mmCIF file of C-alpha atoms in Angstrom:
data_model
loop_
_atom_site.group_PDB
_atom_site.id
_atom_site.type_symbol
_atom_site.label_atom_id
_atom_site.label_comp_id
_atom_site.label_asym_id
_atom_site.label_seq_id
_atom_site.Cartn_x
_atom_site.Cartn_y
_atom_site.Cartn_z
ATOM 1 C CA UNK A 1 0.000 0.000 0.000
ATOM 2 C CA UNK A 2 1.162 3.472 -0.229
ATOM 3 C CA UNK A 3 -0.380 7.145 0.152
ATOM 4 C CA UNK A 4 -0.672 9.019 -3.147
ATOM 5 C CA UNK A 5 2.559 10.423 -4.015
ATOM 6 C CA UNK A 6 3.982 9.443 -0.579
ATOM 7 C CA UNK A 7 6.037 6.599 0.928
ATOM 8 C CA UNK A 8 4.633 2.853 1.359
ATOM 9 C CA UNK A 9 2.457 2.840 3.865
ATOM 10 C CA UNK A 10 3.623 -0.151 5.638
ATOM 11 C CA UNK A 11 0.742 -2.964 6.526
ATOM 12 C CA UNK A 12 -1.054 -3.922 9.956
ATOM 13 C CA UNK A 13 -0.839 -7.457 10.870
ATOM 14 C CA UNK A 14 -4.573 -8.003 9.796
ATOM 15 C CA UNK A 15 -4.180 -6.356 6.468
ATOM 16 C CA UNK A 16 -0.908 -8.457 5.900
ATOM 17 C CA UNK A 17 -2.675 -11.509 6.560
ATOM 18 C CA UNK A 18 -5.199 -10.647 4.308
ATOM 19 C CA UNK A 19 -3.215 -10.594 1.360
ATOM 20 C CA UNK A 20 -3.432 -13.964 -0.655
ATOM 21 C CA UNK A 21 -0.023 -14.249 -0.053
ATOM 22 C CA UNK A 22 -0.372 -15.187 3.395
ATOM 23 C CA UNK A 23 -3.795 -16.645 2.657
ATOM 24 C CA UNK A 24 -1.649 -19.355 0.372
ATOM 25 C CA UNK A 25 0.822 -19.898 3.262
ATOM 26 C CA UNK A 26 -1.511 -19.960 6.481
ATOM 27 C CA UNK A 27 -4.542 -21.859 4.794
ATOM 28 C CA UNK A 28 -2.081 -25.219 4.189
ATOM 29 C CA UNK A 29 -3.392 -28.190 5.668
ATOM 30 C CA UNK A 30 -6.714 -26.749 6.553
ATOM 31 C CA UNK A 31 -10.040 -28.427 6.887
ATOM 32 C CA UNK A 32 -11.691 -26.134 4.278
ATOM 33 C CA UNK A 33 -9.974 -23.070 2.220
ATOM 34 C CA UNK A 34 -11.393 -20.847 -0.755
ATOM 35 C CA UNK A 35 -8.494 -19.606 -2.873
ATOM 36 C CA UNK A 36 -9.257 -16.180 -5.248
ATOM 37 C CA UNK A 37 -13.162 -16.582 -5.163
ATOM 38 C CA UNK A 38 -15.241 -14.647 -7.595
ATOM 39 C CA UNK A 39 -18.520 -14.749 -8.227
ATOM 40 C CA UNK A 40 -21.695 -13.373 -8.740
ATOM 41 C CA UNK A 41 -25.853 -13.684 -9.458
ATOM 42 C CA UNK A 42 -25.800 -12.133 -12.682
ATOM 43 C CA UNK A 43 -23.825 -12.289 -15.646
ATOM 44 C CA UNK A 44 -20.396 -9.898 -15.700
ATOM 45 C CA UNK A 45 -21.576 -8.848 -12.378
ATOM 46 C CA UNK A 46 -19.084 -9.911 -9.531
ATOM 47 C CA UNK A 47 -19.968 -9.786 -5.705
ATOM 48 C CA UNK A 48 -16.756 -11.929 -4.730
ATOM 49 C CA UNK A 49 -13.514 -10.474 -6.466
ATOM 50 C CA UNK A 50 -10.760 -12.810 -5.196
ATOM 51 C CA UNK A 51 -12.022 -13.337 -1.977
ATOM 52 C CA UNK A 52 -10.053 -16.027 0.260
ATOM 53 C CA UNK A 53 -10.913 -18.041 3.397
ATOM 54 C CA UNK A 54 -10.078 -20.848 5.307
ATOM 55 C CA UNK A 55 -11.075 -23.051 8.432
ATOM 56 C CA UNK A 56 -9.043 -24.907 10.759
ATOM 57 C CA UNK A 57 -10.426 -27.854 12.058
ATOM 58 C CA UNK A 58 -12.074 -27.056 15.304
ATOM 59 C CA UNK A 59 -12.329 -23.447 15.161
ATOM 60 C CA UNK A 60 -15.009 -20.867 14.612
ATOM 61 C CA UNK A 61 -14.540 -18.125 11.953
ATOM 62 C CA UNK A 62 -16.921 -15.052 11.527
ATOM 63 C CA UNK A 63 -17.234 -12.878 8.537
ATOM 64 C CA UNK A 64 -18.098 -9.269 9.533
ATOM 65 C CA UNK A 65 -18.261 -6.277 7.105
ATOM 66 C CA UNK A 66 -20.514 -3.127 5.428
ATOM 67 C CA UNK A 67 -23.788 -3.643 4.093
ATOM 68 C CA UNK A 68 -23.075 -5.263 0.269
ATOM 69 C CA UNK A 69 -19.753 -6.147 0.917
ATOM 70 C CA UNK A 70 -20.221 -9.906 -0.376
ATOM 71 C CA UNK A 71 -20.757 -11.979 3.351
ATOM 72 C CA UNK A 72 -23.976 -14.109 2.504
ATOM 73 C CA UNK A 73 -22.203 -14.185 -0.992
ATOM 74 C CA UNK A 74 -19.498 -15.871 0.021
ATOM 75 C CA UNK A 75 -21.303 -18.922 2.262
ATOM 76 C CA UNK A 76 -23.493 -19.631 -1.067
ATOM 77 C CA UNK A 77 -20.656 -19.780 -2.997
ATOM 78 C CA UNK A 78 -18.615 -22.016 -0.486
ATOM 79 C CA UNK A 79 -22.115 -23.836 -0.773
ATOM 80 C CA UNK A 80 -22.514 -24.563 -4.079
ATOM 81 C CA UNK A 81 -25.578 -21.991 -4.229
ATOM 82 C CA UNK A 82 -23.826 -19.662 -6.749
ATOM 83 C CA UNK A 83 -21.728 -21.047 -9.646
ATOM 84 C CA UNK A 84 -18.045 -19.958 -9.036
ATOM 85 C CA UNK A 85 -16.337 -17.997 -12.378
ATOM 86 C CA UNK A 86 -12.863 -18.391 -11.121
ATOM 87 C CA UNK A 87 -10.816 -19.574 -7.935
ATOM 88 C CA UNK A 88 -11.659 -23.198 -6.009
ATOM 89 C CA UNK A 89 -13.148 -24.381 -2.454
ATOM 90 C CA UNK A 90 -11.481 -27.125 -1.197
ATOM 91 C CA UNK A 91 -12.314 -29.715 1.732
ATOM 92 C CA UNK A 92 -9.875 -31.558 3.609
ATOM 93 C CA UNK A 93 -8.274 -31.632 0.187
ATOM 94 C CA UNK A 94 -10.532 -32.145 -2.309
ATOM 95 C CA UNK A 95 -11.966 -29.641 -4.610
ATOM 96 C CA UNK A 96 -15.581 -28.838 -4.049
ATOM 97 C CA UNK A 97 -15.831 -25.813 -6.203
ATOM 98 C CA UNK A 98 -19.691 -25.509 -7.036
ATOM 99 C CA UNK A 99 -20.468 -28.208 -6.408
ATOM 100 C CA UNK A 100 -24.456 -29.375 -5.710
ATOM 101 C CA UNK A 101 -25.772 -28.448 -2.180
ATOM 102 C CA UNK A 102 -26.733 -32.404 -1.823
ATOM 103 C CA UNK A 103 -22.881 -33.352 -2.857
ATOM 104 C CA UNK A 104 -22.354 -30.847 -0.181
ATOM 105 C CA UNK A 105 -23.943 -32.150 2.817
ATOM 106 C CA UNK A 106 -22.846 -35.618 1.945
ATOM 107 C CA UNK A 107 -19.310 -34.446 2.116
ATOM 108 C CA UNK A 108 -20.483 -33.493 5.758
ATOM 109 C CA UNK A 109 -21.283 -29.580 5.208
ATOM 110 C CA UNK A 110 -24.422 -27.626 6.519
ATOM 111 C CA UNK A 111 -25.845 -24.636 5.395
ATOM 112 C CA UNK A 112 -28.064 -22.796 7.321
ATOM 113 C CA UNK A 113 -29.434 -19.318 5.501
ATOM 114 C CA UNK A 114 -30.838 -16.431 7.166
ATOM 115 C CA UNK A 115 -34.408 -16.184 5.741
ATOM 116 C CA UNK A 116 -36.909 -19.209 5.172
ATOM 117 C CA UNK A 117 -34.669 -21.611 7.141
ATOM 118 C CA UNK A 118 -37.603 -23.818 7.879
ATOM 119 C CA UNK A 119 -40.686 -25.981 7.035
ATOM 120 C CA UNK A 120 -43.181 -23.611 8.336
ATOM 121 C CA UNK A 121 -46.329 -26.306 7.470
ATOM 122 C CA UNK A 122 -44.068 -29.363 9.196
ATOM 123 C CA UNK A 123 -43.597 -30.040 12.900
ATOM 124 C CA UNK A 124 -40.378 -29.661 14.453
ATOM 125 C CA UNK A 125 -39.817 -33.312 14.767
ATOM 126 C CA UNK A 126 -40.810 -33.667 10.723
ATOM 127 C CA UNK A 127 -38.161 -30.790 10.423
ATOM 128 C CA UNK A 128 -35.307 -32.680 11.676
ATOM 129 C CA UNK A 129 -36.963 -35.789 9.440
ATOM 130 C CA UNK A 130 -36.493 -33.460 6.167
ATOM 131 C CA UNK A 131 -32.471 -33.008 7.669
ATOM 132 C CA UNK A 132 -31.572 -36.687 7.260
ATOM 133 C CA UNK A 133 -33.794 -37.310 3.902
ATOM 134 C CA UNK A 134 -30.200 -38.638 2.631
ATOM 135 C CA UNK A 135 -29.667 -41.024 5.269
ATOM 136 C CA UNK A 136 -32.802 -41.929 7.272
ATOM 137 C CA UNK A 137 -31.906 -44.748 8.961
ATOM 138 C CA UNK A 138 -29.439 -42.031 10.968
ATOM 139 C CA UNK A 139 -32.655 -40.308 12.652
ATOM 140 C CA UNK A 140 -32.998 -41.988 15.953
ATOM 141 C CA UNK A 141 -29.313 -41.350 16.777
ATOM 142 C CA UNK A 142 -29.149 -37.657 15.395
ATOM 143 C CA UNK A 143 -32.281 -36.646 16.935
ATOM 144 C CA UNK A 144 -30.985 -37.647 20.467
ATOM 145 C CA UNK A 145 -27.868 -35.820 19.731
ATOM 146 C CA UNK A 146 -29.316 -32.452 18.415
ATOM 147 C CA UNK A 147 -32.124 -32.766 20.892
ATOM 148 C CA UNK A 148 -29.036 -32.450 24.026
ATOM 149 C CA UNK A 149 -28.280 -29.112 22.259
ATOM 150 C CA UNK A 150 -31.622 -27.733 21.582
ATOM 151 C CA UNK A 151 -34.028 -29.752 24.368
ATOM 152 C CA UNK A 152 -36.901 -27.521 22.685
ATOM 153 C CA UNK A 153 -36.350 -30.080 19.984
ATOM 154 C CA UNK A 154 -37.672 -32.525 22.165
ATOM 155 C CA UNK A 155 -40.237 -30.442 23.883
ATOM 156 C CA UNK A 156 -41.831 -29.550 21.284
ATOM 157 C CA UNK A 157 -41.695 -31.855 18.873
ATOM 158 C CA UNK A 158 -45.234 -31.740 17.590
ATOM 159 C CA UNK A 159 -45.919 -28.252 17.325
ATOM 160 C CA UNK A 160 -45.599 -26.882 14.037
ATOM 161 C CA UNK A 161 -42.528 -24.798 12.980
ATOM 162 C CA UNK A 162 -44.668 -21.899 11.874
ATOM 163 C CA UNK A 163 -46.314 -21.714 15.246
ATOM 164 C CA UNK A 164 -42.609 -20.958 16.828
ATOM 165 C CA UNK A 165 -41.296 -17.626 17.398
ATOM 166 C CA UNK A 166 -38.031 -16.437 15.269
ATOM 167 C CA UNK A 167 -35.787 -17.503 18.014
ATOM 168 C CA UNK A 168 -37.143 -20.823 18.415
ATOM 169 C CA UNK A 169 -37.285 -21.350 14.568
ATOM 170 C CA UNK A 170 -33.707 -20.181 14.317
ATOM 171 C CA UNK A 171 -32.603 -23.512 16.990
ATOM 172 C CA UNK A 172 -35.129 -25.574 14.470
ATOM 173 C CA UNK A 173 -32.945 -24.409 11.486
ATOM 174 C CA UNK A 174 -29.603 -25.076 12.826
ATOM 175 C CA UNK A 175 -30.511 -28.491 14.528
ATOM 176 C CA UNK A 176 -31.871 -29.930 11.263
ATOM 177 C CA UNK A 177 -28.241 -28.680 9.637
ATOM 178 C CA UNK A 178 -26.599 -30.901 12.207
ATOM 179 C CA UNK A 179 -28.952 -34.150 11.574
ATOM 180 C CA UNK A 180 -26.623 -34.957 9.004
ATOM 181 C CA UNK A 181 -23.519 -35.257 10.920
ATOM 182 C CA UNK A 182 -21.689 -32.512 9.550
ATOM 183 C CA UNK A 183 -17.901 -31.589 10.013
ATOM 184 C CA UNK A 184 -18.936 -27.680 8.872
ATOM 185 C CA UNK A 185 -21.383 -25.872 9.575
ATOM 186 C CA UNK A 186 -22.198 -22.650 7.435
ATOM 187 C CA UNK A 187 -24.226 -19.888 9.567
ATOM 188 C CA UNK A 188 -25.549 -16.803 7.733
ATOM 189 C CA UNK A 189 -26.345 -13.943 10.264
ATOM 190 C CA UNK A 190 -28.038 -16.433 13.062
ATOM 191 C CA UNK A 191 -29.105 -13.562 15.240
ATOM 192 C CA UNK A 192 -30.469 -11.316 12.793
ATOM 193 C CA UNK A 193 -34.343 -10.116 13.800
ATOM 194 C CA UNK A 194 -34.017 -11.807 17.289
ATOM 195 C CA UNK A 195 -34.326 -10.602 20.548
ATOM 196 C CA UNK A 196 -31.374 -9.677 22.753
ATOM 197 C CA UNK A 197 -32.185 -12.955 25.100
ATOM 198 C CA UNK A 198 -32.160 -15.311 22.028
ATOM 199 C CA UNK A 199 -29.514 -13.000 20.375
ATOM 200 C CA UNK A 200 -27.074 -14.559 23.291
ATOM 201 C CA UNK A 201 -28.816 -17.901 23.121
ATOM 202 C CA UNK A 202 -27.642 -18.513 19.881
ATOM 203 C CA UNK A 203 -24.675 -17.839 20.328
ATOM 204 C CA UNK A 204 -24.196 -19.996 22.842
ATOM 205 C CA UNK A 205 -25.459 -22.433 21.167
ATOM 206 C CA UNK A 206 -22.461 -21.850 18.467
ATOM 207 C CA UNK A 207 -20.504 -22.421 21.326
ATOM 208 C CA UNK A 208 -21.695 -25.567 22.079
ATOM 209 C CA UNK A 209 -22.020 -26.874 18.755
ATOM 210 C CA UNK A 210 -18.521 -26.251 18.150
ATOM 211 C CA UNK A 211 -17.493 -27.722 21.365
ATOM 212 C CA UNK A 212 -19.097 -30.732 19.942
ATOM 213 C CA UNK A 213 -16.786 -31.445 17.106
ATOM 214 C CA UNK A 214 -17.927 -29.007 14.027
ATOM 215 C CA UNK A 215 -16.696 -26.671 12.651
ATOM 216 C CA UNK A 216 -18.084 -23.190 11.853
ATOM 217 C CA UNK A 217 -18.252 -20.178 9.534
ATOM 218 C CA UNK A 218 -20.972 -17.333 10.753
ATOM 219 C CA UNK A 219 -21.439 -14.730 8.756
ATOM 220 C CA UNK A 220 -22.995 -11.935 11.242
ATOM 221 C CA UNK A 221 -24.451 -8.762 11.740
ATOM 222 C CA UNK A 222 -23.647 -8.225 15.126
ATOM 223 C CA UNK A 223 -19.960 -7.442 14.673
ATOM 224 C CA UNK A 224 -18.837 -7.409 17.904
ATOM 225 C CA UNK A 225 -20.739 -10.226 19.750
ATOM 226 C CA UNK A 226 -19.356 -12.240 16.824
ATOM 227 C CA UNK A 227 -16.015 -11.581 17.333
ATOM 228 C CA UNK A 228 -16.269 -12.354 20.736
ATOM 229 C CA UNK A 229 -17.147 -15.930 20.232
ATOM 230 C CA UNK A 230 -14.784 -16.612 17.171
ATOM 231 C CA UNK A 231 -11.669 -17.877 16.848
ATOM 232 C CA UNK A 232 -10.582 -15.877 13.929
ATOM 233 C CA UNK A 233 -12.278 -13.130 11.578
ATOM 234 C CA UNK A 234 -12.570 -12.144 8.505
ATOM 235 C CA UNK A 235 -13.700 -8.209 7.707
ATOM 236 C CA UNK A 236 -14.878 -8.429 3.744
ATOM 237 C CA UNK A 237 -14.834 -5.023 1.881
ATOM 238 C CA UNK A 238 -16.308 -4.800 -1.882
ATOM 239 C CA UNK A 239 -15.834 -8.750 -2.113
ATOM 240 C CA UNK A 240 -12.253 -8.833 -1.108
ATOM 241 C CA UNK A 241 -11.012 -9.268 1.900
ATOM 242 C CA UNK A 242 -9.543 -6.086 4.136
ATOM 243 C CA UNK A 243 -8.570 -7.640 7.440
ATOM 244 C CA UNK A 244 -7.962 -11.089 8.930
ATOM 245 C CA UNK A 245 -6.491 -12.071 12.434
ATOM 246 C CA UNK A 246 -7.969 -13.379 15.839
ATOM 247 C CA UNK A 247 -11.531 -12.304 16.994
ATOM 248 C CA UNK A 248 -10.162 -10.580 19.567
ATOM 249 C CA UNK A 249 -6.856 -8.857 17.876
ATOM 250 C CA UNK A 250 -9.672 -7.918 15.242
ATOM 251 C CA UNK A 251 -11.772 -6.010 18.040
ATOM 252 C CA UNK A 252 -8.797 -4.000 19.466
ATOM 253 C CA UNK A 253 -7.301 -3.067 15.851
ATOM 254 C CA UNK A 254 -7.919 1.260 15.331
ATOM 255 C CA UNK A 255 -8.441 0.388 12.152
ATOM 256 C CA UNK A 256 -11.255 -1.846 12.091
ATOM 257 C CA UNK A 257 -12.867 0.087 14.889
ATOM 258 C CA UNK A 258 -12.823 3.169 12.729
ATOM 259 C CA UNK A 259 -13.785 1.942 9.713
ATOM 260 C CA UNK A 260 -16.390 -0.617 10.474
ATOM 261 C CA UNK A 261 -17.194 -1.832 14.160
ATOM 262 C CA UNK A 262 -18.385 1.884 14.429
ATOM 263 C CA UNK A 263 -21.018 1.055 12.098
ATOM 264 C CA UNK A 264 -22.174 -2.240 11.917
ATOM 265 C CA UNK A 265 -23.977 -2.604 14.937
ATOM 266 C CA UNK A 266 -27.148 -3.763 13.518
ATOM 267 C CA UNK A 267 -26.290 -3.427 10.275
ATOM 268 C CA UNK A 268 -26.711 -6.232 7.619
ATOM 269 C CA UNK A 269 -25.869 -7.284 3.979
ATOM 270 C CA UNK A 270 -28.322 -7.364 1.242
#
């Protein structure tokens, strides 16, 4: 970087580790990395513009940045939602680029999306049914599992999902992600339209779920809360990325405080 017509400007730690140059050198032997992303929803339009990410097995990684800046983007992409125009997503070593959102959760990935993240005509316990369509014969087991994390599960197994409130439709959503057993789990803004007690219950719940042996990537609109919990961050700017480094690092650097913790409290992408 340097200042028009001055001297380099010399870079922070997060901006350094930003770069893909340090992407290519800190991502190796990850459980899943995206290398130079770009893509889009419409033709010669680009959301992602070399964007780069990766996940350490075990940890939990949140994506924070402006409104528009490519967040929900990126998890379809990693999903297999949107078709990728250049750059790859790999898992544990093998290249997933676009591939189908059923390849996906066979390969032991869930996706969980923001809006109409549940059947709203289907009972909770025909919910977590519709998670295992692929394997139903894994029910019995996953259902006691996901039901130790979200006892509402359990509870309330016969209401309908539409009779919930968001909170309680949001723990609906992510259990049925885990029915399948996944090693990854993809969370786009989980806390978005809750409120403040189920805000921190779901995030808690992140907690636990990681605890429990997956993996996670939350895309979030409450920066800081989010930055609390993770591991590492990633702060995405016009599709690229603009910082990367530890949750906490992330929350103490001027920078990002200036430029975008100010102003993302409450705040979301679309």
């Amino acid at each position: 970087m340097s200042e028009s017509g001055g001297a380099p400007t010399e870079l922070s730690p997060a901006e350094s580790a930003a770069t893909s140059e340090e992407h290519a050198r800190l991502a190796e032997g990850s459980l899943l990395r995206a290398d130079r992303l770009v893509a889009g929803y419409l033709q010669e339009v680009d959301i992602l513009r070399g964007c780069d990410l990766f996940l350490r097995d075990g940890e939990i990684v949140g994506i924070i940045g402006p409104n528009g800046a490519g967040k929900s983007t990126l998890l379809k992409t990693l999903f297999g939602l949107i078709p990728v125009r250049s750059g790859s997503v790999m898992l544990r070593g093998q290249n997933i680029t676009s591939a189908p959102a059923h390849v996906m959760v066979t390969k032991g990935v869930g996706y969980v999306p923001q809006n109409r993240n549940v059947f709203p005509s289907l009972t909770i316990e025909e919910n977590m049914e519709m998670g295992v369509y692929l394997s139903r014969s894994k029910f019995t087991s996953r259902f006691a599992f996901v039901s130790e994390l979200f006892p509402l599960l359990t509870e309330r197994r016969k209401v309908k999902a539409g009779a919930l409130s968001g909170g309680e439709r949001q723990m609906v959503a992510m259990g049925r992600a885990l029915m399948m057993e996944p090693s990854v789990l993809l969370l786009d803004e989980p806390s978005a339209g809750l409120s403040p007690m189920f805000q921190d219950e779901v995030f808690i719940r992140c907690k636990q779920i990681n605890a429990a042996g997956v993996s996670i990537i939350m895309v979030e609109q409450n920066a800081r809360r989010c930055l609390q919990i993770c591991d590492r961050g990633y702060v995405l700017d016009q599709g690229t990325n603009a910082y990367t480094d530890t949750g906490s690092n992330l929350m103490t650097d001027p920078k990002v405080i200036e430029l975008y913790l100010g102003t993302l409290a409450g705040s979301r992408e679309r």
